mmCIF file of C-alpha atoms in Angstrom:
data_model
loop_
_atom_site.group_PDB
_atom_site.id
_atom_site.type_symbol
_atom_site.label_atom_id
_atom_site.label_comp_id
_atom_site.label_asym_id
_atom_site.label_seq_id
_atom_site.Cartn_x
_atom_site.Cartn_y
_atom_site.Cartn_z
ATOM 1 C CA ALA A 1 61.489 -78.177 -69.118
ATOM 2 C CA GLN A 2 65.036 -77.867 -67.960
ATOM 3 C CA SER A 3 65.726 -76.700 -64.435
ATOM 4 C CA VAL A 4 68.615 -76.271 -62.031
ATOM 5 C CA THR A 5 68.225 -76.630 -58.278
ATOM 6 C CA GLN A 6 70.810 -75.461 -55.816
ATOM 7 C CA LEU A 7 70.002 -77.312 -52.656
ATOM 8 C CA ASP A 8 71.320 -74.757 -50.157
ATOM 9 C CA SER A 9 70.710 -71.029 -50.175
ATOM 10 C CA HIS A 10 73.554 -70.501 -47.666
ATOM 11 C CA VAL A 11 76.580 -72.600 -46.772
ATOM 12 C CA SER A 12 78.851 -71.629 -43.891
ATOM 13 C CA VAL A 13 82.263 -73.238 -43.378
ATOM 14 C CA SER A 14 85.365 -72.430 -41.407
ATOM 15 C CA GLU A 15 88.505 -71.296 -43.191
ATOM 16 C CA GLY A 16 90.663 -74.275 -44.075
ATOM 17 C CA THR A 17 87.798 -76.795 -44.099
ATOM 18 C CA PRO A 18 86.230 -78.423 -47.196
ATOM 19 C CA VAL A 19 83.513 -76.761 -49.229
ATOM 20 C CA LEU A 20 80.555 -78.563 -50.811
ATOM 21 C CA LEU A 21 77.940 -76.663 -52.832
ATOM 22 C CA ARG A 22 75.189 -78.878 -54.176
ATOM 23 C CA CYS A 23 73.475 -78.661 -57.541
ATOM 24 C CA ASN A 24 70.945 -80.909 -59.261
ATOM 25 C CA TYR A 25 69.750 -80.478 -62.797
ATOM 26 C CA SER A 26 66.926 -81.834 -64.885
ATOM 27 C CA SER A 27 67.273 -82.163 -68.626
ATOM 28 C CA SER A 28 66.036 -84.433 -71.367
ATOM 29 C CA TYR A 29 69.553 -84.656 -72.743
ATOM 30 C CA SER A 30 73.082 -84.422 -71.383
ATOM 31 C CA PRO A 31 73.516 -80.710 -70.845
ATOM 32 C CA SER A 32 76.523 -78.475 -70.555
ATOM 33 C CA LEU A 33 76.882 -77.340 -66.958
ATOM 34 C CA PHE A 34 78.734 -74.456 -65.403
ATOM 35 C CA TRP A 35 79.560 -72.963 -62.043
ATOM 36 C CA TYR A 36 79.885 -69.196 -61.838
ATOM 37 C CA VAL A 37 81.033 -67.129 -58.883
ATOM 38 C CA GLN A 38 79.964 -63.577 -58.088
ATOM 39 C CA HIS A 39 81.771 -61.577 -55.459
ATOM 40 C CA PRO A 40 79.863 -58.708 -53.817
ATOM 41 C CA ASN A 41 79.070 -55.897 -56.259
ATOM 42 C CA LYS A 42 80.994 -57.660 -59.028
ATOM 43 C CA GLY A 43 80.244 -59.425 -62.287
ATOM 44 C CA LEU A 44 80.220 -63.167 -62.825
ATOM 45 C CA GLN A 45 83.313 -65.279 -63.267
ATOM 46 C CA LEU A 46 83.307 -68.759 -64.790
ATOM 47 C CA LEU A 47 84.756 -71.260 -62.313
ATOM 48 C CA LEU A 48 84.470 -74.375 -64.437
ATOM 49 C CA LYS A 49 82.375 -76.073 -67.107
ATOM 50 C CA TYR A 50 81.322 -79.587 -68.037
ATOM 51 C CA THR A 51 80.712 -80.296 -71.716
ATOM 52 C CA SER A 52 80.473 -84.122 -71.926
ATOM 53 C CA ALA A 53 84.177 -84.824 -71.715
ATOM 54 C CA ALA A 54 85.706 -85.893 -68.382
ATOM 55 C CA THR A 55 83.127 -86.162 -65.608
ATOM 56 C CA LEU A 56 85.511 -84.653 -63.042
ATOM 57 C CA VAL A 57 86.125 -81.064 -63.999
ATOM 58 C CA LYS A 58 88.841 -78.918 -62.482
ATOM 59 C CA GLY A 59 88.366 -75.170 -62.347
ATOM 60 C CA ILE A 60 90.104 -72.099 -61.109
ATOM 61 C CA ASN A 61 91.082 -71.325 -57.515
ATOM 62 C CA GLY A 62 91.190 -75.003 -56.508
ATOM 63 C CA PHE A 63 87.524 -75.737 -57.213
ATOM 64 C CA GLU A 64 86.327 -78.865 -58.946
ATOM 65 C CA ALA A 65 82.989 -80.459 -59.772
ATOM 66 C CA GLU A 66 81.862 -83.961 -60.654
ATOM 67 C CA PHE A 67 79.121 -84.687 -63.172
ATOM 68 C CA LYS A 68 77.037 -87.673 -62.048
ATOM 69 C CA LYS A 69 74.416 -88.551 -64.620
ATOM 70 C CA SER A 70 72.805 -91.239 -62.466
ATOM 71 C CA GLU A 71 72.207 -88.680 -59.721
ATOM 72 C CA THR A 72 71.651 -85.705 -62.084
ATOM 73 C CA SER A 73 74.089 -83.792 -59.926
ATOM 74 C CA PHE A 74 76.988 -81.415 -60.478
ATOM 75 C CA HIS A 75 78.273 -80.571 -57.001
ATOM 76 C CA LEU A 76 81.087 -78.074 -56.505
ATOM 77 C CA THR A 77 83.875 -78.848 -54.046
ATOM 78 C CA LYS A 78 87.086 -77.384 -52.719
ATOM 79 C CA PRO A 79 89.386 -79.142 -50.248
ATOM 80 C CA SER A 80 90.229 -76.087 -48.162
ATOM 81 C CA ALA A 81 88.213 -72.871 -47.979
ATOM 82 C CA HIS A 82 89.867 -69.473 -48.077
ATOM 83 C CA MET A 83 88.403 -66.184 -46.901
ATOM 84 C CA SER A 84 88.486 -64.920 -50.499
ATOM 85 C CA ASP A 85 86.031 -67.680 -51.484
ATOM 86 C CA ALA A 86 83.182 -65.849 -49.745
ATOM 87 C CA ALA A 87 80.767 -65.063 -52.579
ATOM 88 C CA GLU A 88 77.567 -66.112 -54.336
ATOM 89 C CA TYR A 89 77.840 -69.248 -56.465
ATOM 90 C CA PHE A 90 75.518 -70.102 -59.340
ATOM 91 C CA CYS A 91 75.061 -73.487 -60.959
ATOM 92 C CA VAL A 92 73.982 -73.071 -64.575
ATOM 93 C CA SER A 93 72.800 -75.321 -67.381
ATOM 94 C CA ASP A 94 72.621 -74.472 -71.074
ATOM 95 C CA SER A 95 69.590 -74.600 -73.338
ATOM 96 C CA ASN A 96 70.462 -73.310 -76.775
ATOM 97 C CA TYR A 97 71.040 -69.546 -76.627
ATOM 98 C CA GLN A 98 69.938 -69.435 -73.022
ATOM 99 C CA LEU A 99 71.326 -70.309 -69.652
ATOM 100 C CA ILE A 100 69.168 -71.901 -66.968
ATOM 101 C CA TRP A 101 70.251 -70.527 -63.605
ATOM 102 C CA GLY A 102 70.021 -71.978 -60.154
ATOM 103 C CA ALA A 103 68.891 -69.606 -57.404
ATOM 104 C CA GLY A 104 72.417 -69.279 -56.046
ATOM 105 C CA THR A 105 74.245 -70.370 -52.909
ATOM 106 C CA LYS A 106 75.889 -67.836 -50.650
ATOM 107 C CA LEU A 107 79.166 -69.198 -49.303
ATOM 108 C CA ILE A 108 80.164 -67.769 -45.932
ATOM 109 C CA ILE A 109 83.660 -68.360 -44.598
ATOM 110 C CA LYS A 110 84.198 -68.166 -40.853
ATOM 111 C CA PRO A 111 87.669 -67.184 -39.627
ATOM 112 C CA ASP B 1 92.202 -59.814 -74.520
ATOM 113 C CA THR B 2 89.887 -62.102 -72.547
ATOM 114 C CA GLU B 3 87.536 -59.521 -71.088
ATOM 115 C CA VAL B 4 84.127 -58.018 -71.571
ATOM 116 C CA THR B 5 84.290 -54.318 -70.720
ATOM 117 C CA GLN B 6 81.206 -52.441 -69.588
ATOM 118 C CA THR B 7 80.822 -48.699 -69.142
ATOM 119 C CA PRO B 8 79.835 -46.891 -67.062
ATOM 120 C CA LYS B 9 80.251 -48.913 -63.868
ATOM 121 C CA HIS B 10 77.611 -46.853 -62.085
ATOM 122 C CA LEU B 11 74.767 -44.763 -63.468
ATOM 123 C CA VAL B 12 72.103 -42.691 -61.762
ATOM 124 C CA MET B 13 69.350 -41.389 -64.013
ATOM 125 C CA GLY B 14 66.015 -39.699 -63.704
ATOM 126 C CA MET B 15 62.859 -41.140 -65.134
ATOM 127 C CA THR B 16 62.856 -38.658 -68.018
ATOM 128 C CA ASN B 17 66.512 -39.125 -68.966
ATOM 129 C CA LYS B 18 67.987 -40.951 -71.943
ATOM 130 C CA LYS B 19 71.220 -42.845 -71.345
ATOM 131 C CA SER B 20 73.163 -45.694 -72.884
ATOM 132 C CA LEU B 21 75.106 -48.624 -71.495
ATOM 133 C CA LYS B 22 78.068 -49.865 -73.474
ATOM 134 C CA CYS B 23 79.708 -53.276 -73.763
ATOM 135 C CA GLU B 24 82.818 -54.232 -75.701
ATOM 136 C CA GLN B 25 84.732 -57.468 -76.310
ATOM 137 C CA HIS B 26 87.659 -58.311 -78.579
ATOM 138 C CA MET B 27 87.691 -62.088 -78.218
ATOM 139 C CA GLY B 28 86.053 -62.728 -81.584
ATOM 140 C CA HIS B 29 82.864 -63.860 -79.882
ATOM 141 C CA ARG B 30 79.853 -63.721 -82.199
ATOM 142 C CA ALA B 31 77.083 -63.909 -79.593
ATOM 143 C CA MET B 32 76.447 -61.122 -77.098
ATOM 144 C CA TYR B 33 73.881 -60.839 -74.362
ATOM 145 C CA TRP B 34 72.255 -58.369 -71.992
ATOM 146 C CA TYR B 35 71.170 -59.592 -68.575
ATOM 147 C CA LYS B 36 69.417 -57.820 -65.712
ATOM 148 C CA GLN B 37 70.198 -58.854 -62.165
ATOM 149 C CA LYS B 38 68.276 -57.778 -59.094
ATOM 150 C CA ALA B 39 69.803 -58.107 -55.640
ATOM 151 C CA LYS B 40 70.190 -61.678 -54.353
ATOM 152 C CA LYS B 41 68.758 -63.150 -57.575
ATOM 153 C CA PRO B 42 70.305 -64.887 -60.586
ATOM 154 C CA PRO B 43 70.616 -62.867 -63.805
ATOM 155 C CA GLU B 44 67.612 -62.683 -66.124
ATOM 156 C CA LEU B 45 68.165 -62.738 -69.866
ATOM 157 C CA MET B 46 66.981 -59.648 -71.746
ATOM 158 C CA PHE B 47 68.436 -59.810 -75.265
ATOM 159 C CA VAL B 48 70.639 -62.041 -77.399
ATOM 160 C CA TYR B 49 72.542 -60.932 -80.473
ATOM 161 C CA SER B 50 74.000 -63.574 -82.736
ATOM 162 C CA TYR B 51 76.250 -62.456 -85.592
ATOM 163 C CA GLU B 52 75.063 -58.878 -84.948
ATOM 164 C CA LYS B 53 71.413 -59.754 -85.396
ATOM 165 C CA LEU B 54 68.875 -59.698 -82.589
ATOM 166 C CA SER B 55 67.844 -63.296 -82.089
ATOM 167 C CA ILE B 56 66.085 -63.222 -78.719
ATOM 168 C CA ASN B 57 64.083 -60.506 -76.978
ATOM 169 C CA GLU B 58 62.677 -61.835 -73.724
ATOM 170 C CA SER B 59 59.575 -59.607 -73.781
ATOM 171 C CA VAL B 60 61.565 -56.657 -72.527
ATOM 172 C CA PRO B 61 59.702 -53.302 -72.337
ATOM 173 C CA SER B 62 60.404 -50.914 -75.197
ATOM 174 C CA ARG B 63 62.041 -48.427 -72.834
ATOM 175 C CA PHE B 64 65.068 -50.728 -73.229
ATOM 176 C CA SER B 65 66.465 -50.666 -76.761
ATOM 177 C CA PRO B 66 69.481 -52.787 -77.694
ATOM 178 C CA GLU B 67 71.884 -52.077 -80.524
ATOM 179 C CA CYS B 68 74.790 -54.059 -81.950
ATOM 180 C CA PRO B 69 76.818 -51.727 -84.210
ATOM 181 C CA ASN B 70 79.461 -54.383 -84.952
ATOM 182 C CA SER B 71 80.705 -57.733 -83.728
ATOM 183 C CA SER B 72 82.663 -56.176 -80.845
ATOM 184 C CA LEU B 73 80.146 -53.683 -79.477
ATOM 185 C CA LEU B 74 76.785 -53.929 -77.794
ATOM 186 C CA ASN B 75 74.755 -51.003 -76.497
ATOM 187 C CA LEU B 76 71.641 -50.767 -74.388
ATOM 188 C CA HIS B 77 69.723 -47.518 -74.808
ATOM 189 C CA LEU B 78 67.564 -46.466 -71.897
ATOM 190 C CA HIS B 79 64.634 -44.069 -71.987
ATOM 191 C CA ALA B 80 61.841 -43.237 -69.549
ATOM 192 C CA LEU B 81 62.861 -45.899 -67.066
ATOM 193 C CA GLN B 82 61.017 -46.673 -63.853
ATOM 194 C CA PRO B 83 62.494 -47.018 -60.348
ATOM 195 C CA GLU B 84 61.903 -50.780 -60.520
ATOM 196 C CA ASP B 85 64.395 -50.910 -63.404
ATOM 197 C CA SER B 86 67.181 -50.211 -60.932
ATOM 198 C CA ALA B 87 69.474 -53.234 -61.080
ATOM 199 C CA LEU B 88 72.871 -54.540 -62.143
ATOM 200 C CA TYR B 89 72.987 -54.820 -65.942
ATOM 201 C CA LEU B 90 75.411 -57.433 -67.161
ATOM 202 C CA CYS B 91 76.777 -57.926 -70.625
ATOM 203 C CA ALA B 92 78.138 -61.302 -71.704
ATOM 204 C CA SER B 93 79.582 -62.883 -74.806
ATOM 205 C CA SER B 94 80.191 -66.380 -76.100
ATOM 206 C CA LEU B 95 82.046 -67.817 -79.068
ATOM 207 C CA GLN B 96 78.802 -68.728 -80.748
ATOM 208 C CA GLY B 97 75.211 -68.740 -79.597
ATOM 209 C CA LEU B 98 75.133 -72.284 -78.324
ATOM 210 C CA GLY B 99 76.289 -71.638 -74.790
ATOM 211 C CA ASN B 100 78.321 -74.763 -74.245
ATOM 212 C CA ASP B 101 81.581 -72.935 -74.749
ATOM 213 C CA GLY B 102 80.888 -70.823 -71.701
ATOM 214 C CA TYR B 103 79.952 -67.204 -71.363
ATOM 215 C CA THR B 104 82.293 -64.363 -70.426
ATOM 216 C CA PHE B 105 80.595 -61.704 -68.314
ATOM 217 C CA GLY B 106 81.473 -58.088 -67.806
ATOM 218 C CA SER B 107 81.559 -56.506 -64.357
ATOM 219 C CA GLY B 108 78.217 -54.837 -64.966
ATOM 220 C CA THR B 109 76.666 -51.399 -64.773
ATOM 221 C CA ARG B 110 74.850 -50.670 -61.543
ATOM 222 C CA LEU B 111 71.861 -48.566 -62.560
ATOM 223 C CA THR B 112 69.787 -46.496 -60.168
ATOM 224 C CA VAL B 113 66.635 -44.823 -61.462
ATOM 225 C CA VAL B 114 65.409 -41.931 -59.327
#
Protein backbone atom coordinates (compact mmCIF):
# COMPACT_ATOMS: atom_id res chain seq x y z
CA ALA A 1 0.00 0.00 0.00
CA GLN A 2 1.11 3.50 -0.70
CA SER A 3 2.13 5.73 2.18
CA VAL A 4 3.65 9.13 2.82
CA THR A 5 5.82 9.86 5.84
CA GLN A 6 6.70 13.34 6.96
CA LEU A 7 9.70 12.89 9.16
CA ASP A 8 9.17 15.90 11.44
CA SER A 9 5.95 16.96 13.11
CA HIS A 10 7.44 20.40 13.89
CA VAL A 11 10.29 22.36 12.34
CA SER A 12 11.48 25.63 13.87
CA VAL A 13 13.81 27.99 12.01
CA SER A 14 14.84 31.60 12.35
CA GLU A 15 13.65 34.16 9.83
CA GLY A 16 16.11 34.43 6.97
CA THR A 17 17.56 30.93 7.42
CA PRO A 18 16.96 27.91 5.13
CA VAL A 19 13.94 25.66 5.47
CA LEU A 20 13.97 21.88 5.00
CA LEU A 21 10.78 19.82 5.39
CA ARG A 22 11.32 16.12 4.85
CA CYS A 23 9.01 13.67 3.11
CA ASN A 24 9.43 10.02 2.15
CA TYR A 25 6.97 8.05 0.10
CA SER A 26 6.40 4.41 -0.67
CA SER A 27 4.80 3.36 -3.91
CA SER A 28 4.98 0.46 -6.32
CA TYR A 29 5.20 2.89 -9.20
CA SER A 30 6.48 6.41 -9.77
CA PRO A 31 3.79 8.53 -8.18
CA SER A 32 2.74 12.12 -8.59
CA LEU A 33 3.75 14.07 -5.51
CA PHE A 34 2.58 17.36 -4.11
CA TRP A 35 3.28 19.78 -1.31
CA TYR A 36 0.34 21.72 0.09
CA VAL A 37 0.42 24.53 2.63
CA GLN A 38 -2.33 25.39 5.09
CA HIS A 39 -2.22 28.62 7.03
CA PRO A 40 -4.15 28.76 10.32
CA ASN A 41 -7.91 28.49 9.82
CA LYS A 42 -7.48 28.47 6.04
CA GLY A 43 -7.89 26.03 3.18
CA LEU A 44 -5.08 24.25 1.38
CA GLN A 45 -2.90 25.82 -1.26
CA LEU A 46 -0.82 23.85 -3.75
CA LEU A 47 2.85 24.81 -3.43
CA LEU A 48 4.25 22.56 -6.12
CA LYS A 49 3.81 19.20 -7.84
CA TYR A 50 6.00 16.52 -9.36
CA THR A 51 4.54 14.51 -12.23
CA SER A 52 7.54 12.61 -13.70
CA ALA A 53 9.03 15.52 -15.60
CA ALA A 54 11.98 17.43 -14.11
CA THR A 55 13.09 16.04 -10.76
CA LEU A 56 13.69 19.52 -9.34
CA VAL A 57 10.36 21.26 -9.06
CA LYS A 58 9.97 24.96 -8.40
CA GLY A 59 6.84 26.19 -6.67
CA ILE A 60 5.32 29.37 -5.40
CA ASN A 61 6.77 31.69 -2.76
CA GLY A 62 10.35 30.54 -3.38
CA PHE A 63 9.80 26.90 -2.41
CA GLU A 64 11.22 24.00 -4.36
CA ALA A 65 11.39 20.23 -3.97
CA GLU A 66 13.58 17.51 -5.41
CA PHE A 67 12.28 14.07 -6.33
CA LYS A 68 14.88 11.40 -5.53
CA LYS A 69 13.70 7.98 -6.61
CA SER A 70 16.69 6.17 -5.12
CA GLU A 71 15.88 7.64 -1.71
CA THR A 72 12.07 7.67 -2.20
CA SER A 73 12.14 11.24 -0.98
CA PHE A 74 10.52 14.52 -1.95
CA HIS A 75 11.91 17.09 0.48
CA LEU A 76 10.71 20.69 0.43
CA THR A 77 13.23 23.52 0.72
CA LYS A 78 13.41 27.28 0.74
CA PRO A 79 16.64 29.28 0.92
CA SER A 80 15.39 31.97 3.28
CA ALA A 81 12.39 31.69 5.60
CA HIS A 82 9.89 34.50 5.98
CA MET A 83 7.47 35.04 8.84
CA SER A 84 4.57 34.48 6.43
CA ASP A 85 5.81 30.92 5.83
CA ALA A 86 4.59 29.85 9.27
CA ALA A 87 1.94 27.22 8.50
CA GLU A 88 1.20 23.50 8.29
CA TYR A 89 2.74 21.71 5.31
CA PHE A 90 1.45 18.46 3.86
CA CYS A 91 3.30 16.11 1.55
CA VAL A 92 0.84 14.20 -0.62
CA SER A 93 0.99 11.34 -3.10
CA ASP A 94 -1.68 10.35 -5.61
CA SER A 95 -3.41 7.00 -5.97
CA ASN A 96 -6.07 7.17 -8.63
CA TYR A 97 -8.98 9.31 -7.40
CA GLN A 98 -7.43 9.59 -3.97
CA LEU A 99 -4.66 11.49 -2.31
CA ILE A 100 -2.41 9.85 0.27
CA TRP A 101 -1.56 12.44 2.91
CA GLY A 102 1.39 12.75 5.21
CA ALA A 103 0.62 13.69 8.81
CA GLY A 104 1.82 17.25 8.28
CA THR A 105 4.75 19.35 9.46
CA LYS A 106 4.18 22.54 11.38
CA LEU A 107 6.72 25.17 10.34
CA ILE A 108 7.51 27.71 13.05
CA ILE A 109 9.44 30.85 12.17
CA LYS A 110 11.35 32.60 14.94
CA PRO A 111 11.93 36.35 14.57
CA ASP B 1 -11.36 32.02 -12.47
CA THR B 2 -8.94 29.73 -10.63
CA GLU B 3 -10.82 29.31 -7.37
CA VAL B 4 -13.05 26.91 -5.53
CA THR B 5 -15.62 28.89 -3.57
CA GLN B 6 -17.25 27.45 -0.47
CA THR B 7 -20.19 28.86 1.46
CA PRO B 8 -20.81 29.47 4.25
CA LYS B 9 -17.39 29.99 5.82
CA HIS B 10 -18.73 29.21 9.29
CA LEU B 11 -21.79 27.25 10.36
CA VAL B 12 -23.19 26.43 13.77
CA MET B 13 -26.03 23.93 13.82
CA GLY B 14 -27.98 21.93 16.32
CA MET B 15 -28.22 18.18 16.20
CA THR B 16 -31.77 18.30 14.85
CA ASN B 17 -31.09 20.89 12.14
CA LYS B 18 -30.82 20.39 8.39
CA LYS B 19 -28.24 22.52 6.58
CA SER B 20 -26.27 22.45 3.36
CA LEU B 21 -22.71 23.30 2.42
CA LYS B 22 -22.08 24.63 -1.05
CA CYS B 23 -19.06 24.48 -3.34
CA GLU B 24 -18.61 26.07 -6.75
CA GLN B 25 -15.84 26.12 -9.36
CA HIS B 26 -15.69 27.50 -12.90
CA MET B 27 -12.38 26.04 -14.03
CA GLY B 28 -13.96 23.30 -16.12
CA HIS B 29 -12.82 20.67 -13.64
CA ARG B 30 -14.79 17.43 -13.95
CA ALA B 31 -13.88 15.85 -10.61
CA MET B 32 -15.02 17.31 -7.29
CA TYR B 33 -14.38 16.15 -3.77
CA TRP B 34 -15.54 16.59 -0.19
CA TYR B 35 -12.98 16.26 2.59
CA LYS B 36 -13.33 16.45 6.36
CA GLN B 37 -10.46 17.82 8.40
CA LYS B 38 -10.16 17.65 12.16
CA ALA B 39 -7.76 19.92 14.02
CA LYS B 40 -4.06 19.14 13.53
CA LYS B 41 -4.83 16.27 11.13
CA PRO B 42 -4.63 15.86 7.36
CA PRO B 43 -7.91 15.94 5.41
CA GLU B 44 -9.92 12.73 5.12
CA LEU B 45 -11.70 11.96 1.87
CA MET B 46 -15.49 11.66 2.11
CA PHE B 47 -16.87 11.69 -1.44
CA VAL B 48 -15.67 11.91 -5.03
CA TYR B 49 -17.77 13.00 -7.98
CA SER B 50 -16.46 12.37 -11.46
CA TYR B 51 -18.38 13.83 -14.40
CA GLU B 52 -21.26 14.55 -11.98
CA LYS B 53 -21.56 10.95 -10.88
CA LEU B 54 -20.69 9.73 -7.40
CA SER B 55 -17.68 7.50 -7.84
CA ILE B 56 -16.36 7.13 -4.29
CA ASN B 57 -18.13 7.16 -0.93
CA GLU B 58 -15.64 6.46 1.84
CA SER B 59 -18.18 4.76 4.13
CA VAL B 60 -19.53 8.10 5.25
CA PRO B 61 -22.61 8.02 7.55
CA SER B 62 -25.92 8.70 5.83
CA ARG B 63 -26.39 11.90 7.82
CA PHE B 64 -24.04 13.36 5.18
CA SER B 65 -25.63 13.42 1.73
CA PRO B 66 -23.71 14.77 -1.27
CA GLU B 67 -25.26 16.18 -4.42
CA CYS B 68 -23.74 17.34 -7.70
CA PRO B 69 -26.40 19.31 -9.61
CA ASN B 70 -24.02 20.18 -12.47
CA SER B 71 -20.35 20.20 -13.35
CA SER B 72 -19.71 23.45 -11.46
CA LEU B 73 -21.60 22.83 -8.22
CA LEU B 74 -21.25 20.42 -5.34
CA ASN B 75 -23.43 20.37 -2.24
CA LEU B 76 -23.19 18.52 1.03
CA HIS B 77 -26.51 18.14 2.84
CA LEU B 78 -26.33 17.71 6.59
CA HIS B 79 -28.99 16.22 8.84
CA ALA B 80 -29.01 15.00 12.44
CA LEU B 81 -25.29 15.54 12.91
CA GLN B 82 -23.38 14.69 16.06
CA PRO B 83 -20.95 16.93 17.98
CA GLU B 84 -18.06 14.77 16.74
CA ASP B 85 -18.92 15.89 13.20
CA SER B 86 -17.61 19.34 14.05
CA ALA B 87 -14.69 19.95 11.69
CA LEU B 88 -13.43 21.92 8.71
CA TYR B 89 -15.16 20.67 5.55
CA LEU B 90 -13.11 21.22 2.43
CA CYS B 91 -14.21 21.04 -1.16
CA ALA B 92 -11.69 20.41 -3.92
CA SER B 93 -11.69 19.95 -7.67
CA SER B 94 -9.35 18.56 -10.28
CA LEU B 95 -9.31 18.56 -14.06
CA GLN B 96 -10.13 14.89 -14.14
CA GLY B 97 -10.29 12.22 -11.48
CA LEU B 98 -6.72 11.06 -11.75
CA GLY B 99 -5.16 13.45 -9.29
CA ASN B 100 -1.86 14.02 -11.01
CA ASP B 101 -2.93 17.39 -12.32
CA GLY B 102 -3.24 18.69 -8.79
CA TYR B 103 -6.25 19.54 -6.73
CA THR B 104 -7.61 23.03 -6.08
CA PHE B 105 -9.07 23.41 -2.60
CA GLY B 106 -11.60 25.85 -1.28
CA SER B 107 -11.09 27.72 1.98
CA GLY B 108 -13.51 25.40 3.76
CA THR B 109 -16.58 25.61 5.94
CA ARG B 110 -15.89 25.43 9.65
CA LEU B 111 -18.80 23.47 11.09
CA THR B 112 -19.71 23.37 14.76
CA VAL B 113 -22.45 21.00 15.89
CA VAL B 114 -23.99 21.88 19.25
